[in-house]
PDB file of N, CA and C in Angstrom:
ATOM      1  N   UNK N   1     -41.706  58.534  64.021  1.00 70.00           N
ATOM      2  CA  UNK N   1     -42.360  59.498  64.189  1.00 70.00           C
ATOM      3  C   UNK N   1     -42.871  60.511  63.449  1.00 70.00           C
ATOM      4  N   UNK N   2     -43.797  61.169  63.407  1.00 82.00           N
ATOM      5  CA  UNK N   2     -44.605  62.068  63.065  1.00 82.00           C
ATOM      6  C   UNK N   2     -44.608  63.497  63.697  1.00 82.00           C
ATOM      7  N   UNK N   3     -44.308  64.404  63.040  1.00 79.00           N
ATOM      8  CA  UNK N   3     -44.313  65.986  63.308  1.00 79.00           C
ATOM      9  C   UNK N   3     -45.592  66.692  63.096  1.00 79.00           C
ATOM     10  N   UNK N   4     -45.774  67.281  63.647  1.00 89.00           N
ATOM     11  CA  UNK N   4     -47.057  68.067  62.881  1.00 89.00           C
ATOM     12  C   UNK N   4     -46.366  69.788  62.548  1.00 89.00           C
ATOM     13  N   UNK N   5     -45.504  70.154  63.309  1.00 92.00           N
ATOM     14  CA  UNK N   5     -44.872  71.199  62.910  1.00 92.00           C
ATOM     15  C   UNK N   5     -43.290  71.153  63.090  1.00 92.00           C
ATOM     16  N   UNK N   6     -42.526  72.358  62.803  1.00 92.00           N
ATOM     17  CA  UNK N   6     -41.243  72.272  63.196  1.00 92.00           C
ATOM     18  C   UNK N   6     -40.893  72.384  64.160  1.00 92.00           C
ATOM     19  N   UNK N   7     -41.495  73.174  65.547  1.00 93.00           N
ATOM     20  CA  UNK N   7     -41.262  73.123  66.500  1.00 93.00           C
ATOM     21  C   UNK N   7     -41.282  71.988  67.411  1.00 93.00           C
ATOM     22  N   UNK N   8     -42.242  71.291  66.851  1.00 92.00           N
ATOM     23  CA  UNK N   8     -42.296  69.940  67.399  1.00 92.00           C
ATOM     24  C   UNK N   8     -41.074  69.030  67.235  1.00 92.00           C
ATOM     25  N   UNK N   9     -40.760  68.928  65.830  1.00 91.00           N
ATOM     26  CA  UNK N   9     -39.483  68.489  65.499  1.00 91.00           C
ATOM     27  C   UNK N   9     -38.314  68.958  66.465  1.00 91.00           C
ATOM     28  N   UNK N  10     -38.298  69.898  66.299  1.00 91.00           N
ATOM     29  CA  UNK N  10     -37.138  70.705  67.179  1.00 91.00           C
ATOM     30  C   UNK N  10     -37.421  70.041  68.854  1.00 91.00           C
ATOM     31  N   UNK N  11     -38.592  70.001  68.921  1.00 92.00           N
ATOM     32  CA  UNK N  11     -38.793  69.780  70.682  1.00 92.00           C
ATOM     33  C   UNK N  11     -38.311  68.194  70.554  1.00 92.00           C
ATOM     34  N   UNK N  12     -38.660  67.308  70.001  1.00 92.00           N
ATOM     35  CA  UNK N  12     -37.977  66.028  70.133  1.00 92.00           C
ATOM     36  C   UNK N  12     -38.877  64.997  71.033  1.00 92.00           C
ATOM     37  N   UNK N  13     -40.579  65.613  71.238  1.00 89.00           N
ATOM     38  CA  UNK N  13     -41.272  64.808  72.030  1.00 89.00           C
ATOM     39  C   UNK N  13     -40.864  64.905  73.503  1.00 89.00           C
ATOM     40  N   UNK N  14     -39.852  66.331  73.942  1.00 91.00           N
ATOM     41  CA  UNK N  14     -39.397  66.942  75.004  1.00 91.00           C
ATOM     42  C   UNK N  14     -37.690  66.115  75.159  1.00 91.00           C
ATOM     43  N   UNK N  15     -37.352  65.528  74.217  1.00 94.00           N
ATOM     44  CA  UNK N  15     -36.294  64.766  74.655  1.00 94.00           C
ATOM     45  C   UNK N  15     -35.263  65.599  73.774  1.00 94.00           C
ATOM     46  N   UNK N  16     -35.434  67.008  73.430  1.00 94.00           N
ATOM     47  CA  UNK N  16     -34.307  67.526  72.492  1.00 94.00           C
ATOM     48  C   UNK N  16     -33.080  68.047  72.969  1.00 94.00           C
ATOM     49  N   UNK N  17     -32.970  67.934  74.306  1.00 95.00           N
ATOM     50  CA  UNK N  17     -31.780  68.162  75.056  1.00 95.00           C
ATOM     51  C   UNK N  17     -30.986  66.982  74.955  1.00 95.00           C
ATOM     52  N   UNK N  18     -31.288  65.431  74.855  1.00 96.00           N
ATOM     53  CA  UNK N  18     -30.509  64.757  74.843  1.00 96.00           C
ATOM     54  C   UNK N  18     -30.421  64.494  73.078  1.00 96.00           C
ATOM     55  N   UNK N  19     -30.793  64.481  72.460  1.00 96.00           N
ATOM     56  CA  UNK N  19     -31.327  64.414  71.167  1.00 96.00           C
ATOM     57  C   UNK N  19     -30.191  65.061  70.492  1.00 96.00           C
ATOM     58  N   UNK N  20     -30.427  66.265  70.521  1.00 96.00           N
ATOM     59  CA  UNK N  20     -29.438  67.596  70.060  1.00 96.00           C
ATOM     60  C   UNK N  20     -28.219  67.533  70.447  1.00 96.00           C
ATOM     61  N   UNK N  21     -28.263  67.085  71.720  1.00 97.00           N
ATOM     62  CA  UNK N  21     -26.755  67.150  72.576  1.00 97.00           C
ATOM     63  C   UNK N  21     -26.038  65.877  71.795  1.00 97.00           C
ATOM     64  N   UNK N  22     -26.816  64.814  71.630  1.00 98.00           N
ATOM     65  CA  UNK N  22     -25.962  63.876  70.984  1.00 98.00           C
ATOM     66  C   UNK N  22     -25.445  64.148  69.964  1.00 98.00           C
ATOM     67  N   UNK N  23     -25.917  65.168  68.988  1.00 98.00           N
ATOM     68  CA  UNK N  23     -26.104  65.061  67.275  1.00 98.00           C
ATOM     69  C   UNK N  23     -24.679  65.912  67.662  1.00 98.00           C
ATOM     70  N   UNK N  24     -24.822  67.047  68.864  1.00 98.00           N
ATOM     71  CA  UNK N  24     -23.587  67.980  68.714  1.00 98.00           C
ATOM     72  C   UNK N  24     -22.450  67.218  68.939  1.00 98.00           C
ATOM     73  N   UNK N  25     -22.671  66.792  70.024  1.00 98.00           N
ATOM     74  CA  UNK N  25     -21.147  65.786  70.573  1.00 98.00           C
ATOM     75  C   UNK N  25     -20.619  64.828  69.498  1.00 98.00           C
ATOM     76  N   UNK N  26     -21.743  64.252  68.444  1.00 99.00           N
ATOM     77  CA  UNK N  26     -21.310  63.203  67.801  1.00 99.00           C
ATOM     78  C   UNK N  26     -20.596  64.255  66.479  1.00 99.00           C
ATOM     79  N   UNK N  27     -21.166  65.449  65.906  1.00 99.00           N
ATOM     80  CA  UNK N  27     -20.365  65.844  65.107  1.00 99.00           C
ATOM     81  C   UNK N  27     -18.986  66.519  65.165  1.00 99.00           C
ATOM     82  N   UNK N  28     -18.886  67.277  66.446  1.00 99.00           N
ATOM     83  CA  UNK N  28     -17.868  67.663  67.115  1.00 99.00           C
ATOM     84  C   UNK N  28     -16.341  66.439  67.019  1.00 99.00           C
ATOM     85  N   UNK N  29     -17.467  65.387  67.393  1.00 99.00           N
ATOM     86  CA  UNK N  29     -16.140  64.075  67.654  1.00 99.00           C
ATOM     87  C   UNK N  29     -15.435  63.787  65.999  1.00 99.00           C
ATOM     88  N   UNK N  30     -16.728  64.084  65.288  1.00 99.00           N
ATOM     89  CA  UNK N  30     -16.155  63.548  63.996  1.00 99.00           C
ATOM     90  C   UNK N  30     -15.536  64.755  63.179  1.00 99.00           C
ATOM     91  N   UNK N  31     -15.487  66.266  63.700  1.00 99.00           N
ATOM     92  CA  UNK N  31     -14.708  67.330  63.050  1.00 99.00           C
ATOM     93  C   UNK N  31     -13.488  67.140  63.936  1.00 99.00           C
ATOM     94  N   UNK N  32     -12.943  66.572  65.139  1.00 99.00           N
ATOM     95  CA  UNK N  32     -11.977  66.386  65.805  1.00 99.00           C
ATOM     96  C   UNK N  32     -10.926  65.159  65.091  1.00 99.00           C
ATOM     97  N   UNK N  33     -11.843  64.023  64.801  1.00 99.00           N
ATOM     98  CA  UNK N  33     -11.416  62.907  63.797  1.00 99.00           C
ATOM     99  C   UNK N  33     -10.682  63.327  62.362  1.00 99.00           C
ATOM    100  N   UNK N  34     -11.533  64.210  61.634  1.00 99.00           N
ATOM    101  CA  UNK N  34     -10.971  65.042  60.595  1.00 99.00           C
ATOM    102  C   UNK N  34      -9.764  65.766  60.889  1.00 99.00           C
ATOM    103  N   UNK N  35      -9.624  66.720  61.953  1.00 99.00           N
ATOM    104  CA  UNK N  35      -8.790  67.638  62.520  1.00 99.00           C
ATOM    105  C   UNK N  35      -7.539  66.532  62.265  1.00 99.00           C
ATOM    106  N   UNK N  36      -7.732  65.584  63.141  1.00 99.00           N
ATOM    107  CA  UNK N  36      -6.540  64.780  63.987  1.00 99.00           C
ATOM    108  C   UNK N  36      -5.739  64.029  62.456  1.00 99.00           C
ATOM    109  N   UNK N  37      -6.847  63.551  61.927  1.00 99.00           N
ATOM    110  CA  UNK N  37      -6.143  62.560  60.816  1.00 99.00           C
ATOM    111  C   UNK N  37      -5.072  63.466  59.325  1.00 99.00           C
ATOM    112  N   UNK N  38      -5.964  64.822  59.543  1.00 99.00           N
ATOM    113  CA  UNK N  38      -4.845  65.857  58.826  1.00 99.00           C
ATOM    114  C   UNK N  38      -3.704  66.228  59.357  1.00 99.00           C
ATOM    115  N   UNK N  39      -3.875  66.232  60.807  1.00 99.00           N
ATOM    116  CA  UNK N  39      -2.403  66.992  61.218  1.00 99.00           C
ATOM    117  C   UNK N  39      -1.268  65.892  61.356  1.00 99.00           C
ATOM    118  N   UNK N  40      -2.099  64.517  61.627  1.00 98.00           N
ATOM    119  CA  UNK N  40      -1.244  63.160  61.715  1.00 98.00           C
ATOM    120  C   UNK N  40      -0.448  63.337  59.958  1.00 98.00           C
ATOM    121  N   UNK N  41      -1.468  63.311  59.222  1.00 99.00           N
ATOM    122  CA  UNK N  41      -0.607  63.657  57.776  1.00 99.00           C
ATOM    123  C   UNK N  41       0.312  63.954  57.268  1.00 99.00           C
ATOM    124  N   UNK N  42       0.302  65.697  58.262  1.00 98.00           N
ATOM    125  CA  UNK N  42       1.113  66.750  57.991  1.00 98.00           C
ATOM    126  C   UNK N  42       2.150  66.309  58.465  1.00 98.00           C
ATOM    127  N   UNK N  43       1.918  65.998  59.843  1.00 98.00           N
ATOM    128  CA  UNK N  43       3.528  65.638  60.482  1.00 98.00           C
ATOM    129  C   UNK N  43       4.184  64.565  59.590  1.00 98.00           C
ATOM    130  N   UNK N  44       3.500  63.272  58.728  1.00 98.00           N
ATOM    131  CA  UNK N  44       4.254  62.283  58.341  1.00 98.00           C
ATOM    132  C   UNK N  44       4.829  63.021  57.253  1.00 98.00           C
ATOM    133  N   UNK N  45       4.164  63.816  56.245  1.00 98.00           N
ATOM    134  CA  UNK N  45       4.694  64.176  55.408  1.00 98.00           C
ATOM    135  C   UNK N  45       5.814  65.096  55.685  1.00 98.00           C
ATOM    136  N   UNK N  46       5.673  65.859  56.707  1.00 98.00           N
ATOM    137  CA  UNK N  46       7.321  67.199  56.928  1.00 98.00           C
ATOM    138  C   UNK N  46       8.270  65.806  57.703  1.00 98.00           C
ATOM    139  N   UNK N  47       8.294  65.107  58.200  1.00 98.00           N
ATOM    140  CA  UNK N  47       8.939  63.982  58.698  1.00 98.00           C
ATOM    141  C   UNK N  47       9.512  62.955  57.290  1.00 98.00           C
ATOM    142  N   UNK N  48       8.813  62.837  56.615  1.00 97.00           N
ATOM    143  CA  UNK N  48       9.352  62.322  55.055  1.00 97.00           C
ATOM    144  C   UNK N  48      10.428  62.943  54.156  1.00 97.00           C
ATOM    145  N   UNK N  49       9.598  64.390  54.153  1.00 97.00           N
ATOM    146  CA  UNK N  49      10.686  65.548  54.032  1.00 97.00           C
ATOM    147  C   UNK N  49      11.807  65.471  54.333  1.00 97.00           C
ATOM    148  N   UNK N  50      11.928  65.373  55.931  1.00 96.00           N
ATOM    149  CA  UNK N  50      13.092  66.051  56.363  1.00 96.00           C
ATOM    150  C   UNK N  50      14.055  64.799  56.461  1.00 96.00           C
ATOM    151  N   UNK N  51      14.056  63.387  56.135  1.00 95.00           N
ATOM    152  CA  UNK N  51      14.359  62.649  56.336  1.00 95.00           C
ATOM    153  C   UNK N  51      14.951  62.428  54.482  1.00 95.00           C
ATOM    154  N   UNK N  52      14.157  63.050  53.581  1.00 94.00           N
ATOM    155  CA  UNK N  52      14.792  62.875  52.372  1.00 94.00           C
ATOM    156  C   UNK N  52      15.827  63.992  52.013  1.00 94.00           C
ATOM    157  N   UNK N  53      15.756  65.152  53.290  1.00 93.00           N
ATOM    158  CA  UNK N  53      16.713  66.240  52.902  1.00 93.00           C
ATOM    159  C   UNK N  53      18.126  65.743  53.357  1.00 93.00           C
ATOM    160  N   UNK N  54      18.060  64.704  54.597  1.00 92.00           N
ATOM    161  CA  UNK N  54      18.969  64.336  55.101  1.00 92.00           C
ATOM    162  C   UNK N  54      19.340  63.308  54.220  1.00 92.00           C
ATOM    163  N   UNK N  55      19.126  62.459  53.869  1.00 91.00           N
ATOM    164  CA  UNK N  55      19.455  61.580  52.797  1.00 91.00           C
ATOM    165  C   UNK N  55      20.423  62.377  51.291  1.00 91.00           C
ATOM    166  N   UNK N  56      19.454  63.348  50.992  1.00 90.00           N
ATOM    167  CA  UNK N  56      20.393  63.705  49.766  1.00 90.00           C
ATOM    168  C   UNK N  56      21.480  64.912  50.537  1.00 90.00           C
ATOM    169  N   UNK N  57      21.687  65.134  51.416  1.00 89.00           N
ATOM    170  CA  UNK N  57      22.972  66.047  51.915  1.00 89.00           C
ATOM    171  C   UNK N  57      23.771  65.007  52.242  1.00 89.00           C
ATOM    172  N   UNK N  58      23.120  63.638  52.672  1.00 87.00           N
ATOM    173  CA  UNK N  58      24.432  62.805  52.917  1.00 87.00           C
ATOM    174  C   UNK N  58      25.147  62.015  51.797  1.00 87.00           C
ATOM    175  N   UNK N  59      23.801  61.966  50.726  1.00 84.00           N
ATOM    176  CA  UNK N  59      24.528  61.443  49.380  1.00 84.00           C
ATOM    177  C   UNK N  59      25.507  62.711  48.858  1.00 84.00           C
ATOM    178  N   UNK N  60      25.135  63.961  49.032  1.00 83.00           N
ATOM    179  CA  UNK N  60      26.219  64.996  48.655  1.00 83.00           C
ATOM    180  C   UNK N  60      27.649  64.637  49.204  1.00 83.00           C
ATOM    181  N   UNK N  61      27.546  64.528  50.420  1.00 76.00           N
ATOM    182  CA  UNK N  61      28.933  64.556  51.319  1.00 76.00           C
ATOM    183  C   UNK N  61      29.864  63.439  50.925  1.00 76.00           C
ATOM    184  N   UNK N  62      29.100  62.427  50.623  1.00 70.00           N
ATOM    185  CA  UNK N  62      30.021  61.123  50.558  1.00 70.00           C
ATOM    186  C   UNK N  62      29.446  60.428  49.320  1.00 70.00           C
ATOM    187  N   UNK N  63      30.210  60.646  48.224  1.00 63.00           N
ATOM    188  CA  UNK N  63      29.531  60.121  47.193  1.00 63.00           C
ATOM    189  C   UNK N  63      29.983  58.476  47.283  1.00 63.00           C
ATOM    190  N   UNK N  64      29.257  58.003  46.428  1.00 59.00           N
ATOM    191  CA  UNK N  64      29.095  56.300  46.456  1.00 59.00           C
ATOM    192  C   UNK N  64      30.727  55.845  46.231  1.00 59.00           C
ATOM    193  N   UNK N  65      31.307  56.309  44.946  1.00 58.00           N
ATOM    194  CA  UNK N  65      32.236  56.272  44.427  1.00 58.00           C
ATOM    195  C   UNK N  65      33.723  56.124  45.889  1.00 58.00           C
ATOM    196  N   UNK N  66      33.519  57.449  46.609  1.00 56.00           N
ATOM    197  CA  UNK N  66      34.826  57.380  47.557  1.00 56.00           C
ATOM    198  C   UNK N  66      34.317  55.769  48.711  1.00 56.00           C
ATOM    199  N   UNK N  67      33.356  55.386  48.583  1.00 53.00           N
ATOM    200  CA  UNK N  67      33.188  54.575  49.837  1.00 53.00           C
ATOM    201  C   UNK N  67      33.853  53.461  49.375  1.00 53.00           C
ATOM    202  N   UNK N  68      33.926  53.152  47.942  1.00 55.00           N
ATOM    203  CA  UNK N  68      34.428  51.906  47.332  1.00 55.00           C
ATOM    204  C   UNK N  68      35.723  51.671  47.056  1.00 55.00           C
TER     205      UNK N  68
END
């Protein structure tokens, strides 16, 4: 498509609501996807840190030599 002016570009031949609405929804969903991935990554890291802390605590409380 060829537009003669910026206003025609933004109007998108009368379909601006559909075009820009779709662009907006897509941008929103991409932002939500990035946020969700970062949140899930943070949750997994926190779980790993907690598991590591428990493992270290258990290792201090019951040395391997005492178990044998």
